[in-house]
JSON list of C-alpha atoms in Angstrom, two decimals:
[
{"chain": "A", "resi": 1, "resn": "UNK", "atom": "CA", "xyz": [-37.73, -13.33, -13.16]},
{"chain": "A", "resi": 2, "resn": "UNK", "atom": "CA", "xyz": [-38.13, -9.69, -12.30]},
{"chain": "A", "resi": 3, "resn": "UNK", "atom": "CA", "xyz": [-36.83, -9.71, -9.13]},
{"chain": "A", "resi": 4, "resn": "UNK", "atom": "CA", "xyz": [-33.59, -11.08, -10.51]},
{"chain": "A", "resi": 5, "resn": "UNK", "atom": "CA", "xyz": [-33.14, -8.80, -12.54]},
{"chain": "A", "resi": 6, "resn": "UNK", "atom": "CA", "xyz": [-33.76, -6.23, -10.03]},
{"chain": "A", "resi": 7, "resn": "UNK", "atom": "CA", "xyz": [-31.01, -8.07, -7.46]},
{"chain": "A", "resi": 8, "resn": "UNK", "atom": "CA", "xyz": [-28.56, -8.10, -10.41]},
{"chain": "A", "resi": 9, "resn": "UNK", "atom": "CA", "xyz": [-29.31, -4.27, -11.19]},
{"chain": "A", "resi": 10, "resn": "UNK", "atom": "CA", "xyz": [-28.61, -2.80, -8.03]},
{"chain": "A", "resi": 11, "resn": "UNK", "atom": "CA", "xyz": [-26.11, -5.71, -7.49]},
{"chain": "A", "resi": 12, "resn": "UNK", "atom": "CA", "xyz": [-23.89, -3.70, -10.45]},
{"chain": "A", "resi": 13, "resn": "UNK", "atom": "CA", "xyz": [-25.07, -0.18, -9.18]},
{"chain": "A", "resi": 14, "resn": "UNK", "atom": "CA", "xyz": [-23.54, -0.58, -5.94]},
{"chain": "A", "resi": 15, "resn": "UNK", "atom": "CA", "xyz": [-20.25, -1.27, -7.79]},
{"chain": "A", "resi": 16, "resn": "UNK", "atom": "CA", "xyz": [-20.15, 1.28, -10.12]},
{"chain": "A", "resi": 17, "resn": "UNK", "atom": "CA", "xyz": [-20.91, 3.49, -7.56]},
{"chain": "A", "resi": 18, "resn": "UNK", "atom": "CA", "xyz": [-18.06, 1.76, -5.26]},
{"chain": "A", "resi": 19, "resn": "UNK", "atom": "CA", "xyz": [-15.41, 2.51, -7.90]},
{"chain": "A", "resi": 20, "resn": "UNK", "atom": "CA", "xyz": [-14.84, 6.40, -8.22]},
{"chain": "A", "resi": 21, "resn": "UNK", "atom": "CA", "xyz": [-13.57, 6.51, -11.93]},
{"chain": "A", "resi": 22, "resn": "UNK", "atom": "CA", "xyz": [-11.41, 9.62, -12.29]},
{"chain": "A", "resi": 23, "resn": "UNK", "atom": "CA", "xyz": [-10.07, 9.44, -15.84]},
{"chain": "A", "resi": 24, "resn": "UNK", "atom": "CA", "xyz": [-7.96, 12.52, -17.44]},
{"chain": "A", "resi": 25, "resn": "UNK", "atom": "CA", "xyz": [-5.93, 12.70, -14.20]},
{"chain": "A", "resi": 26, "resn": "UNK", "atom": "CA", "xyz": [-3.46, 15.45, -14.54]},
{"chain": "A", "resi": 27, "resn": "UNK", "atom": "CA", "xyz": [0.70, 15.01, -13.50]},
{"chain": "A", "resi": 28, "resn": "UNK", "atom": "CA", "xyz": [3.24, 17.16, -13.07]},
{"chain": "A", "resi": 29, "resn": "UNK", "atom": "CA", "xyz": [6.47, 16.44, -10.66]},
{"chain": "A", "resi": 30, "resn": "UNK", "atom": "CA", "xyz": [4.70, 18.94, -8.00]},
{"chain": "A", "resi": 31, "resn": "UNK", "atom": "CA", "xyz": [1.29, 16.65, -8.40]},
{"chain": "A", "resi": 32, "resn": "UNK", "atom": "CA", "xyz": [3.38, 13.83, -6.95]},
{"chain": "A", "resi": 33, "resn": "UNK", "atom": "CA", "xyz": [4.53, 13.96, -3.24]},
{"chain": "A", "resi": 34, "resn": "UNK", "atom": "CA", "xyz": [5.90, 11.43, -1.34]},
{"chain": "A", "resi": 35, "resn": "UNK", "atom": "CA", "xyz": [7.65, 10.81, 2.34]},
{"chain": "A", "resi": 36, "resn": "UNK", "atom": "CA", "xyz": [9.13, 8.32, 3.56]},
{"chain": "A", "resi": 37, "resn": "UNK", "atom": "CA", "xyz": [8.88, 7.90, 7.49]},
{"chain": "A", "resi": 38, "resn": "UNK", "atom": "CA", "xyz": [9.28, 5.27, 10.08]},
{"chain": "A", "resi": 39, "resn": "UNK", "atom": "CA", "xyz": [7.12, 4.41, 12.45]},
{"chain": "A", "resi": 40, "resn": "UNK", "atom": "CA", "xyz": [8.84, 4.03, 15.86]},
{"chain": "A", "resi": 41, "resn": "UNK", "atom": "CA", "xyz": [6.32, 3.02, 18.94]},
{"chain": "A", "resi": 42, "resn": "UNK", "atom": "CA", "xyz": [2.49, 2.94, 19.01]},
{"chain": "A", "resi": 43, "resn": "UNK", "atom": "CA", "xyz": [0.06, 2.26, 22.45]},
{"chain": "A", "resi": 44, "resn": "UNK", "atom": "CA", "xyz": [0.01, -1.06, 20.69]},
{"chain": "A", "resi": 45, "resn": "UNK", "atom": "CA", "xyz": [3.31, -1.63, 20.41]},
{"chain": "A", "resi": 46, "resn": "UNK", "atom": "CA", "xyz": [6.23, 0.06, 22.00]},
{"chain": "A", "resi": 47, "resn": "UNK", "atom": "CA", "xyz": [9.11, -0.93, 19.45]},
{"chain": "A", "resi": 48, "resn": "UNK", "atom": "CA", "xyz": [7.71, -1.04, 16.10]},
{"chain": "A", "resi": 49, "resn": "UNK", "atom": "CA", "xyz": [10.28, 0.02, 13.78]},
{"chain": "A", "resi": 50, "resn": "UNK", "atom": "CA", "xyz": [8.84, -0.10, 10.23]},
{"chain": "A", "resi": 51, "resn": "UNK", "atom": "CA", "xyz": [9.34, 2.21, 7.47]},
{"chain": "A", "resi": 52, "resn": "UNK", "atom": "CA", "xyz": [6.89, 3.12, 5.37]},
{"chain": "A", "resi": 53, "resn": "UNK", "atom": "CA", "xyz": [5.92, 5.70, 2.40]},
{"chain": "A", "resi": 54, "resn": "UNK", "atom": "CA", "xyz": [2.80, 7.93, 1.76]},
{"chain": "A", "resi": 55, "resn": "UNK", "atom": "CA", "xyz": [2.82, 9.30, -1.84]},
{"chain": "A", "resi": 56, "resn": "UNK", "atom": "CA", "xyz": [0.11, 12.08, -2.44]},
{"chain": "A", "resi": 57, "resn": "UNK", "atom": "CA", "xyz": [-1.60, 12.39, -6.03]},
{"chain": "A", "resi": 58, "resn": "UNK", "atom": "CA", "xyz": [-3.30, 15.23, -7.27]},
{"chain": "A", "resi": 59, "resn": "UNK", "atom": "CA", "xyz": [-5.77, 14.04, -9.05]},
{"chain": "A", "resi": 60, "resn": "UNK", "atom": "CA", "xyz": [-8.52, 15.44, -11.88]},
{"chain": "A", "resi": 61, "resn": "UNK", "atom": "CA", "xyz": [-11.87, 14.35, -12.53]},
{"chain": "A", "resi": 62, "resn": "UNK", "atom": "CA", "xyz": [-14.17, 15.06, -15.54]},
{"chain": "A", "resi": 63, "resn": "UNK", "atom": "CA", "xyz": [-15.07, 17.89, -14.58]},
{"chain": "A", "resi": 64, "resn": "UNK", "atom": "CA", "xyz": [-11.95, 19.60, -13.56]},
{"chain": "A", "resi": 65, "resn": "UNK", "atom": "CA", "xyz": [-12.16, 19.11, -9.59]},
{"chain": "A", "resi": 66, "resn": "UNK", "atom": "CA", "xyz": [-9.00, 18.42, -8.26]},
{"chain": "A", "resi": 67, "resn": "UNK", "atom": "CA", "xyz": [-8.31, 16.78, -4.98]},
{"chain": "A", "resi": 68, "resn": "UNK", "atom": "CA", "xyz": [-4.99, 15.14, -3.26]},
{"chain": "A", "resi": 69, "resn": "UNK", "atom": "CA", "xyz": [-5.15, 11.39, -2.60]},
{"chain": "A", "resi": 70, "resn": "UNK", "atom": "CA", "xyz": [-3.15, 9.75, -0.38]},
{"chain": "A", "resi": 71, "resn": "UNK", "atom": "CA", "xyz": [-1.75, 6.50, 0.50]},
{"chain": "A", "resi": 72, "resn": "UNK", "atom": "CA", "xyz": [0.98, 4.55, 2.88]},
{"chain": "A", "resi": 73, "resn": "UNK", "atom": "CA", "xyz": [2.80, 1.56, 1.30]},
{"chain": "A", "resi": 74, "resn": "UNK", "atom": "CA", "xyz": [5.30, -0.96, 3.39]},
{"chain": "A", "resi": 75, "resn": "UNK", "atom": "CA", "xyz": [8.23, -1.64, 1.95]},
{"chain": "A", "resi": 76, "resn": "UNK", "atom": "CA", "xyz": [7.37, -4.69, 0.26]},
{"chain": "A", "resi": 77, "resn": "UNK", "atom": "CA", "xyz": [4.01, -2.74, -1.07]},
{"chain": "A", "resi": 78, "resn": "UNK", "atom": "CA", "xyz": [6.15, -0.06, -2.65]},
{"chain": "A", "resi": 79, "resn": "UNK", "atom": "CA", "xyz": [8.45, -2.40, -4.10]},
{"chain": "A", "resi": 80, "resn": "UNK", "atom": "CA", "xyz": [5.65, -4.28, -5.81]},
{"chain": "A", "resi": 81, "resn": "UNK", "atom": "CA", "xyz": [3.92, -0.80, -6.93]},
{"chain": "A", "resi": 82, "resn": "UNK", "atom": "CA", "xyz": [7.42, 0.46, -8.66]},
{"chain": "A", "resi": 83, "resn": "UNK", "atom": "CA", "xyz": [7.62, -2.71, -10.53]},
{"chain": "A", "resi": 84, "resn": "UNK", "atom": "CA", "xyz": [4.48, -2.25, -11.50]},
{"chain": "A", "resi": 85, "resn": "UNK", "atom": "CA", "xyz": [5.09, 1.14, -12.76]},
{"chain": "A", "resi": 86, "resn": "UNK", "atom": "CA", "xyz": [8.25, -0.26, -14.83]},
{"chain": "A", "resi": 87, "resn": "UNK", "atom": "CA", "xyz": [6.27, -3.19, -16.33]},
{"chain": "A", "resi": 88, "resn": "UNK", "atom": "CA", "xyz": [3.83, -0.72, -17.61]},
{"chain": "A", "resi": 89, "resn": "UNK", "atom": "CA", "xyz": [6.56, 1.37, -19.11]},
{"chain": "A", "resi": 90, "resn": "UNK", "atom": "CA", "xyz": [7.98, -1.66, -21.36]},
{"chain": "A", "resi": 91, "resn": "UNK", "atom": "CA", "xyz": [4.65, -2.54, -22.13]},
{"chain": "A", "resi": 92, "resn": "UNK", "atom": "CA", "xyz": [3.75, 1.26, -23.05]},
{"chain": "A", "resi": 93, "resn": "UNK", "atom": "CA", "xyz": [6.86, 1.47, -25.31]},
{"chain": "A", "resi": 94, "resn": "UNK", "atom": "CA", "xyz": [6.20, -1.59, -26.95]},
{"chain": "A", "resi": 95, "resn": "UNK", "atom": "CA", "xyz": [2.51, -1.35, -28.19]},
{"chain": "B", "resi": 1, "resn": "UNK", "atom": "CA", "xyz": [3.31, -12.02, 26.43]},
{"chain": "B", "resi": 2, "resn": "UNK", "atom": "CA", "xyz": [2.63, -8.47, 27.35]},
{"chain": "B", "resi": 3, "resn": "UNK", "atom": "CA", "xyz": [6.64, -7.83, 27.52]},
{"chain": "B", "resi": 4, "resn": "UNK", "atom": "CA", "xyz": [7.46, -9.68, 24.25]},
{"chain": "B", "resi": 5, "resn": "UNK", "atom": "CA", "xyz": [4.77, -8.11, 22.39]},
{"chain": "B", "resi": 6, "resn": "UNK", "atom": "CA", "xyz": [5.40, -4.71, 23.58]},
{"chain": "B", "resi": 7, "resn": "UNK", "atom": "CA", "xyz": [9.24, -4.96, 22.97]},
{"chain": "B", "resi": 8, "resn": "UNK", "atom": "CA", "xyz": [9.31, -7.15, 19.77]},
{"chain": "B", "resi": 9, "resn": "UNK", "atom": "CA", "xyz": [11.85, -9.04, 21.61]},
{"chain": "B", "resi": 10, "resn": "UNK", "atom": "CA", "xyz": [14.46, -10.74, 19.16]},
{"chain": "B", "resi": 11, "resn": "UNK", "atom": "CA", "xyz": [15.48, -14.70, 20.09]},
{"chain": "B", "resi": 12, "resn": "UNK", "atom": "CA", "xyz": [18.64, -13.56, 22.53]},
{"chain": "B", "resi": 13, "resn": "UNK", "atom": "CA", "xyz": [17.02, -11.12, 24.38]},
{"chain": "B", "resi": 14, "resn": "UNK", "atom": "CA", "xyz": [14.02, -13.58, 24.45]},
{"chain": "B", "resi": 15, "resn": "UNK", "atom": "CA", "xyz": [16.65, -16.22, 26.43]},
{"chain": "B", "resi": 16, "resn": "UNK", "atom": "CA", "xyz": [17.85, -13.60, 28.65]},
{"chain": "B", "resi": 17, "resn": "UNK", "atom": "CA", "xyz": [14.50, -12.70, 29.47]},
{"chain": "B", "resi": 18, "resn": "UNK", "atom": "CA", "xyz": [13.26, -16.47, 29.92]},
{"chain": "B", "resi": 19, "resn": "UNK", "atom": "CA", "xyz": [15.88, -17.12, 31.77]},
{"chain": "B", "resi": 20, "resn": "UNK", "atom": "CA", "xyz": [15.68, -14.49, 34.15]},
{"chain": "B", "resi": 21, "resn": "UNK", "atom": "CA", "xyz": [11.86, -15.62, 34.79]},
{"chain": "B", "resi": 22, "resn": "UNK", "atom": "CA", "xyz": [12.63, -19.18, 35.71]},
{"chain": "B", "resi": 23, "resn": "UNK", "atom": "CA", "xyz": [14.74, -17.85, 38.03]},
{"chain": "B", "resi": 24, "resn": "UNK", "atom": "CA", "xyz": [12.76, -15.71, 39.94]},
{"chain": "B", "resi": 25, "resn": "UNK", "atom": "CA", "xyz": [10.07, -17.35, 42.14]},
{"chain": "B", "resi": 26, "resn": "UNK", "atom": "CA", "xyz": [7.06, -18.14, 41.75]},
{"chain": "B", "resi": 27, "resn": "UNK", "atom": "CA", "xyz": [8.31, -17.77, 38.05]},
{"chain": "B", "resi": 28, "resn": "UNK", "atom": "CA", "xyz": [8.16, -20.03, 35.40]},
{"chain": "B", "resi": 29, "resn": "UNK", "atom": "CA", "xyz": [9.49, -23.69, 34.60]},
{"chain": "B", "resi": 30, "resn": "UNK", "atom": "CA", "xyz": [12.34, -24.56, 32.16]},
{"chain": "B", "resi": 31, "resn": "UNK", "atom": "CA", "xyz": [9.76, -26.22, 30.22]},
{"chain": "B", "resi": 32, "resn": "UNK", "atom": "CA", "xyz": [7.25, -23.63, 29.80]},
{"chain": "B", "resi": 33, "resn": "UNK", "atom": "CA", "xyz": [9.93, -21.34, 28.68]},
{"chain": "B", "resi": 34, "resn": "UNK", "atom": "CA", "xyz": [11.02, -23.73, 26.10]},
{"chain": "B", "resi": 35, "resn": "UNK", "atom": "CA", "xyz": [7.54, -23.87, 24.73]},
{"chain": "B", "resi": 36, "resn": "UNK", "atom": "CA", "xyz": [7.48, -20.32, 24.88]},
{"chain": "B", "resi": 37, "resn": "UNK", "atom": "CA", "xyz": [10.12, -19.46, 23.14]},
{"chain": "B", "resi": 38, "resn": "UNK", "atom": "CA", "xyz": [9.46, -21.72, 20.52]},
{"chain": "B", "resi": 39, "resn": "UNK", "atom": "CA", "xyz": [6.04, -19.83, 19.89]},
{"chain": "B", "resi": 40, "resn": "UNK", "atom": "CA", "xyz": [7.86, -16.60, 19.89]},
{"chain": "B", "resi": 41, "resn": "UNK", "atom": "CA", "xyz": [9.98, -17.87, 17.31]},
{"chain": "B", "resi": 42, "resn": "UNK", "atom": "CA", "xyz": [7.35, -19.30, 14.75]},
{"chain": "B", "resi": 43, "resn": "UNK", "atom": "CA", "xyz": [4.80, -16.53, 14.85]},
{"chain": "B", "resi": 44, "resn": "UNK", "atom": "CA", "xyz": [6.77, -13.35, 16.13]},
{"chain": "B", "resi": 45, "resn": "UNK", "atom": "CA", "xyz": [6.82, -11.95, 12.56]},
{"chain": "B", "resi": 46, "resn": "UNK", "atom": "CA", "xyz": [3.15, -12.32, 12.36]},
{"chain": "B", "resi": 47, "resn": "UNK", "atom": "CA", "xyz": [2.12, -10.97, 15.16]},
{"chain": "B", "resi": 48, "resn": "UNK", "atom": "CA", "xyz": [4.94, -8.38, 14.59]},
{"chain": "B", "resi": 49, "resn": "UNK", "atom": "CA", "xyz": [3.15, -7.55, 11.16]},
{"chain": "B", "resi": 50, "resn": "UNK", "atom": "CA", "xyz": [-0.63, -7.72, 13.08]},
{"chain": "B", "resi": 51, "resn": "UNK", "atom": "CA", "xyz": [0.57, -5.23, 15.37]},
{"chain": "B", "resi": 52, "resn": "UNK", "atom": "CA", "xyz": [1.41, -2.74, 12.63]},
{"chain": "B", "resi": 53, "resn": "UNK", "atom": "CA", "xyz": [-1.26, -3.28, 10.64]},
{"chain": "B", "resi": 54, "resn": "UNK", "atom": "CA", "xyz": [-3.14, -1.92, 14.01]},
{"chain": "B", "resi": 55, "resn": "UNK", "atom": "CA", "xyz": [-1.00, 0.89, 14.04]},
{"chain": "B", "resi": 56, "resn": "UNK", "atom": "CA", "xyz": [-2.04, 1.87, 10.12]},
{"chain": "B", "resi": 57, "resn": "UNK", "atom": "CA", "xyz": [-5.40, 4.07, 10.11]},
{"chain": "B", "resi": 58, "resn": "UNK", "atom": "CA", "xyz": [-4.97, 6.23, 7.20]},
{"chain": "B", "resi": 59, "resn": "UNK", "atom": "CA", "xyz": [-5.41, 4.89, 3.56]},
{"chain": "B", "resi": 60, "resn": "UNK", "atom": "CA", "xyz": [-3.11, 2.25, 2.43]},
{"chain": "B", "resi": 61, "resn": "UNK", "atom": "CA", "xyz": [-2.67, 0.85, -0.78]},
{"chain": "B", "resi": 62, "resn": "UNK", "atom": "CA", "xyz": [-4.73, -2.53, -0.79]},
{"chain": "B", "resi": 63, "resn": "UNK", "atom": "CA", "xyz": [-4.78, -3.50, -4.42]},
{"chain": "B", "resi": 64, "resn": "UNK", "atom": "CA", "xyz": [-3.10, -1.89, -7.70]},
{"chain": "B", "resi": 65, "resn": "UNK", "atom": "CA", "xyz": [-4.38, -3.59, -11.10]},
{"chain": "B", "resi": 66, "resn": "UNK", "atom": "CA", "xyz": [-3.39, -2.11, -14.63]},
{"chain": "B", "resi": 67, "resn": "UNK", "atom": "CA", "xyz": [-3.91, -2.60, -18.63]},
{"chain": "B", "resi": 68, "resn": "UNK", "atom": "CA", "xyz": [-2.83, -0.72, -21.41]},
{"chain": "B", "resi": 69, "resn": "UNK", "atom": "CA", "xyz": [-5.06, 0.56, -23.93]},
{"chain": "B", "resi": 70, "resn": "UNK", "atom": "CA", "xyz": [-4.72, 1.82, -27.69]},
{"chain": "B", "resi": 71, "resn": "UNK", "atom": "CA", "xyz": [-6.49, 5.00, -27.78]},
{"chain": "B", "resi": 72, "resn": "UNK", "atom": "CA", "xyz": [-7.99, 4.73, -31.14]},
{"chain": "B", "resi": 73, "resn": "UNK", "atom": "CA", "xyz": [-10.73, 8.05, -30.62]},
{"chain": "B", "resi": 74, "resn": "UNK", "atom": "CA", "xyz": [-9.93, 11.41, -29.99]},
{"chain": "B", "resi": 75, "resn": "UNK", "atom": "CA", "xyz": [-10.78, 14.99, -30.25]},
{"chain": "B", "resi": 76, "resn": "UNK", "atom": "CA", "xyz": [-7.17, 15.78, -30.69]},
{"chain": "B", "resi": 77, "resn": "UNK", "atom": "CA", "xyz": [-5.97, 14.03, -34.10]},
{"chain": "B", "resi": 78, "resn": "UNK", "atom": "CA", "xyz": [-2.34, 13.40, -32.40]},
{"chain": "B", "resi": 79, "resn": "UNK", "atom": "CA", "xyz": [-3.69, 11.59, -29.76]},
{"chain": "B", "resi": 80, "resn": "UNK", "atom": "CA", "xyz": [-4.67, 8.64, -31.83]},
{"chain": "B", "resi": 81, "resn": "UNK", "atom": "CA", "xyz": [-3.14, 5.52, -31.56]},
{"chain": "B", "resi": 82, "resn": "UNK", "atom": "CA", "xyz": [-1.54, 6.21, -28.35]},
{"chain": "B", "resi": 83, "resn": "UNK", "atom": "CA", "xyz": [-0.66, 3.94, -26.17]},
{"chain": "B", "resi": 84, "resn": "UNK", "atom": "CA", "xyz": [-2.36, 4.38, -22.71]},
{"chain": "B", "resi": 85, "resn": "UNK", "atom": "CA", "xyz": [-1.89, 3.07, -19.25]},
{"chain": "B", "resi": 86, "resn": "UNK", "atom": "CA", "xyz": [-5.22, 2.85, -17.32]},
{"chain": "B", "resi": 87, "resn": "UNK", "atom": "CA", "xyz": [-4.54, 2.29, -13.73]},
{"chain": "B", "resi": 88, "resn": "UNK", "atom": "CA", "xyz": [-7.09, 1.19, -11.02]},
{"chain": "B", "resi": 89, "resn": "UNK", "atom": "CA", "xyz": [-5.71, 1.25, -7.20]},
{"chain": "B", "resi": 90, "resn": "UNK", "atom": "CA", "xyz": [-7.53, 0.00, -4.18]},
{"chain": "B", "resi": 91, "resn": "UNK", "atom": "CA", "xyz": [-7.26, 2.36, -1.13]},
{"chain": "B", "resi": 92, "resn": "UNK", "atom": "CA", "xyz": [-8.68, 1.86, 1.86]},
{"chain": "B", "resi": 93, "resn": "UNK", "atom": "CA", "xyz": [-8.51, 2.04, 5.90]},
{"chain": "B", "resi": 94, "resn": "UNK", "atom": "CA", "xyz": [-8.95, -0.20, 8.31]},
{"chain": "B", "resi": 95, "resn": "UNK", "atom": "CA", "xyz": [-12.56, -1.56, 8.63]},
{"chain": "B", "resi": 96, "resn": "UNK", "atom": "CA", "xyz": [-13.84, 0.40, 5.81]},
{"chain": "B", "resi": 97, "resn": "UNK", "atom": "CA", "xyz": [-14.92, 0.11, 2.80]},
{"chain": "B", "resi": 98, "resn": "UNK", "atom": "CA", "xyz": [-12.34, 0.43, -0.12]},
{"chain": "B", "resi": 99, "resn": "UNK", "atom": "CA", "xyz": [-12.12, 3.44, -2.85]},
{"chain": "B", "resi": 100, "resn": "UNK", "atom": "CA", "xyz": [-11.31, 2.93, -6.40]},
{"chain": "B", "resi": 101, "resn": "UNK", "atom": "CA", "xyz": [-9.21, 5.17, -8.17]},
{"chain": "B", "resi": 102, "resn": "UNK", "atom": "CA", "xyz": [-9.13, 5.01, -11.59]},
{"chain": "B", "resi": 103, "resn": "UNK", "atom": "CA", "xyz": [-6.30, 7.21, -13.35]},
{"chain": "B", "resi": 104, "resn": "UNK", "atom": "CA", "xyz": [-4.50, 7.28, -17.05]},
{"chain": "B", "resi": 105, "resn": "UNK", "atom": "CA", "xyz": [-1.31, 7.06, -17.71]},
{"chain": "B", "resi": 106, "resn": "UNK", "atom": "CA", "xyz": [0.73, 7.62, -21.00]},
{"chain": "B", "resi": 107, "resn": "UNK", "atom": "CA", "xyz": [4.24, 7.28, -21.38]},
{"chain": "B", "resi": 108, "resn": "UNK", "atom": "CA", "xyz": [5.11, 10.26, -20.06]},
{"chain": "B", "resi": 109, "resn": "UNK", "atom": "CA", "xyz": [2.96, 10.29, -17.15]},
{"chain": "B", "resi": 110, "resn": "UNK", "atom": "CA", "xyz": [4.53, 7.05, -16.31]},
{"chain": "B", "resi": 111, "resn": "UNK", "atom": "CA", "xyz": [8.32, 8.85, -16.57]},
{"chain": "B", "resi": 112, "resn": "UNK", "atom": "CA", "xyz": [7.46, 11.19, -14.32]},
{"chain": "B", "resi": 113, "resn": "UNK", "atom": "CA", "xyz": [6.10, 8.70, -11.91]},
{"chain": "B", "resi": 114, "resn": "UNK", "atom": "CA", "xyz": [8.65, 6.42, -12.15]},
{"chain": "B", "resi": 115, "resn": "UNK", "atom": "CA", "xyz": [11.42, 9.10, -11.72]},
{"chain": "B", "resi": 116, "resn": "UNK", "atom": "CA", "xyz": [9.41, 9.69, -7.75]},
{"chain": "B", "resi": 117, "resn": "UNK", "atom": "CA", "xyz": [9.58, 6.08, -7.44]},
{"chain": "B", "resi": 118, "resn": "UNK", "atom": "CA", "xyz": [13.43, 6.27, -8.00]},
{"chain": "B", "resi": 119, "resn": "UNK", "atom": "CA", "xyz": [13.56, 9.07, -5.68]},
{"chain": "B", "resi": 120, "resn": "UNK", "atom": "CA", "xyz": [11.63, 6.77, -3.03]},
{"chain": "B", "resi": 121, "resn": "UNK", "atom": "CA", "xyz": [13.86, 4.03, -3.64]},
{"chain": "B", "resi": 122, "resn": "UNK", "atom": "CA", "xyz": [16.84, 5.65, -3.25]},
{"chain": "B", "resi": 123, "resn": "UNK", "atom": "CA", "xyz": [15.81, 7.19, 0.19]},
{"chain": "B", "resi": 124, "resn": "UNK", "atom": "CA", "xyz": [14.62, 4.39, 1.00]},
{"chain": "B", "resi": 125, "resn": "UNK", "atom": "CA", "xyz": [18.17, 1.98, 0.49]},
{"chain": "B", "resi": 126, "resn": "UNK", "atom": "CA", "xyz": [20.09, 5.20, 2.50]},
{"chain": "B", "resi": 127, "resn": "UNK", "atom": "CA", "xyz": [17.22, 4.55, 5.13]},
{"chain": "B", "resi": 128, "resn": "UNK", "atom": "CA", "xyz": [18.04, 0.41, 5.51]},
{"chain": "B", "resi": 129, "resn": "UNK", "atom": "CA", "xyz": [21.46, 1.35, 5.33]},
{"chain": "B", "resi": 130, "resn": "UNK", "atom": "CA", "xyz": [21.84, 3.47, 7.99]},
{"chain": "B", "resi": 131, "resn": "UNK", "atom": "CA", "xyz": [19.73, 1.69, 10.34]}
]
């Protein structure tokens, strides 16, 4: 009995601890970069050919830290993210 | 396989290339080109898309999951009964273990994001277009 709990405990620690909660995150247009590059030839593969985009947040935690995260979307990933982005606009102006 | 992967051959220069082998000698048969070329054509894009995913070692975008919340609390009076996007995306890199980012939104946030977005788009169509 006690040694589920214990399993269950640190089974939820290890995800809290896996998801880095920044809330209060701070925006401006300079605290969103983005580029958009393609990606000719790797040692993998000599004719690649894919564009892709890498968007950099500034982001603030609770306590006022601010760091830059980054992160590449494929075209189809970006497309997906903007709709996103729009859904939660209707939904925002509708509430 | 070494050539097509390398060169992401599309089906015409695949013939040519075929071709060319079953002439040479010691090259190979009309048959096992046919059968090659056939498994080029079914699972190029996916090897295509392997390929770059090996190519892709800093954070990507894995998962992006959102609700909207009423903020009915706050320390500032005009901040109650907002409507509030909280946003929770998945980065990670290859191999490793994922981050969670966690960020809120409200409606203007989301404006200024979705302006970038627009930008990114619109790049991004001039991009297709001129390739």
């Amino acid at each position: 009995h006690s040694v589920s709990f214990q399993h269950s405990f640190f089974f939820l620690f290890e995800k809290i601890t896996q998801c880095i909660c920044i809330l209060r995150s701070f925006f401006s247009n300079k605290n969103i970069k983005w580029k958009l590059g393609v990606a000719m030839s790797s040692d993998t593969c000599r004719s690649l050919k894919y564009p892709y985009v890498t968007v950099t947040l500034k982001v603030a935690d609770p306590s006022g830290q601010i760091t830059d995260k980054s992160f590449e979307m494929t075209v189809p990933q970006f497309k997906n993210f903007f709709r996103q982005f729009k859904e939660m606009a209707a939904v925002l102006e509708t509430v | 396989f070494g050539r097509l992967l390398k060169t992401d051959m599309d089906l015409n220069q695949l013939e040519a290339f075929l071709t060319a082998q079953t002439k040479k000698q010691g090259g190979i048969t009309s048959d096992q080109a046919a059968v090659i070329a056939k498994f080029w054509k079914n699972h190029r894009i996916k090897i295509h898309e392997s390929l770059i995913n090996q190519s892709r070692w800093d954070n990507v975008l894995k998962n992006m999951n959102w609700r909207v919340d009423l903020k009915s609390q706050s320390r500032h009076i005009d901040q109650i009964n907002t409507p509030v996007a909280i946003v929770e995306m998945e980065l990670g890199k290859n191999g490793q273990e994922s981050e969670f980012l966690c960020l809120e939104f409200d409606e203007a946030k989301v404006s200024q994001m979705l302006k970038k977005l627009s930008e990114i788009e619109e790049s991004m169509t001039l991009l297709t277009q001129t390739a």
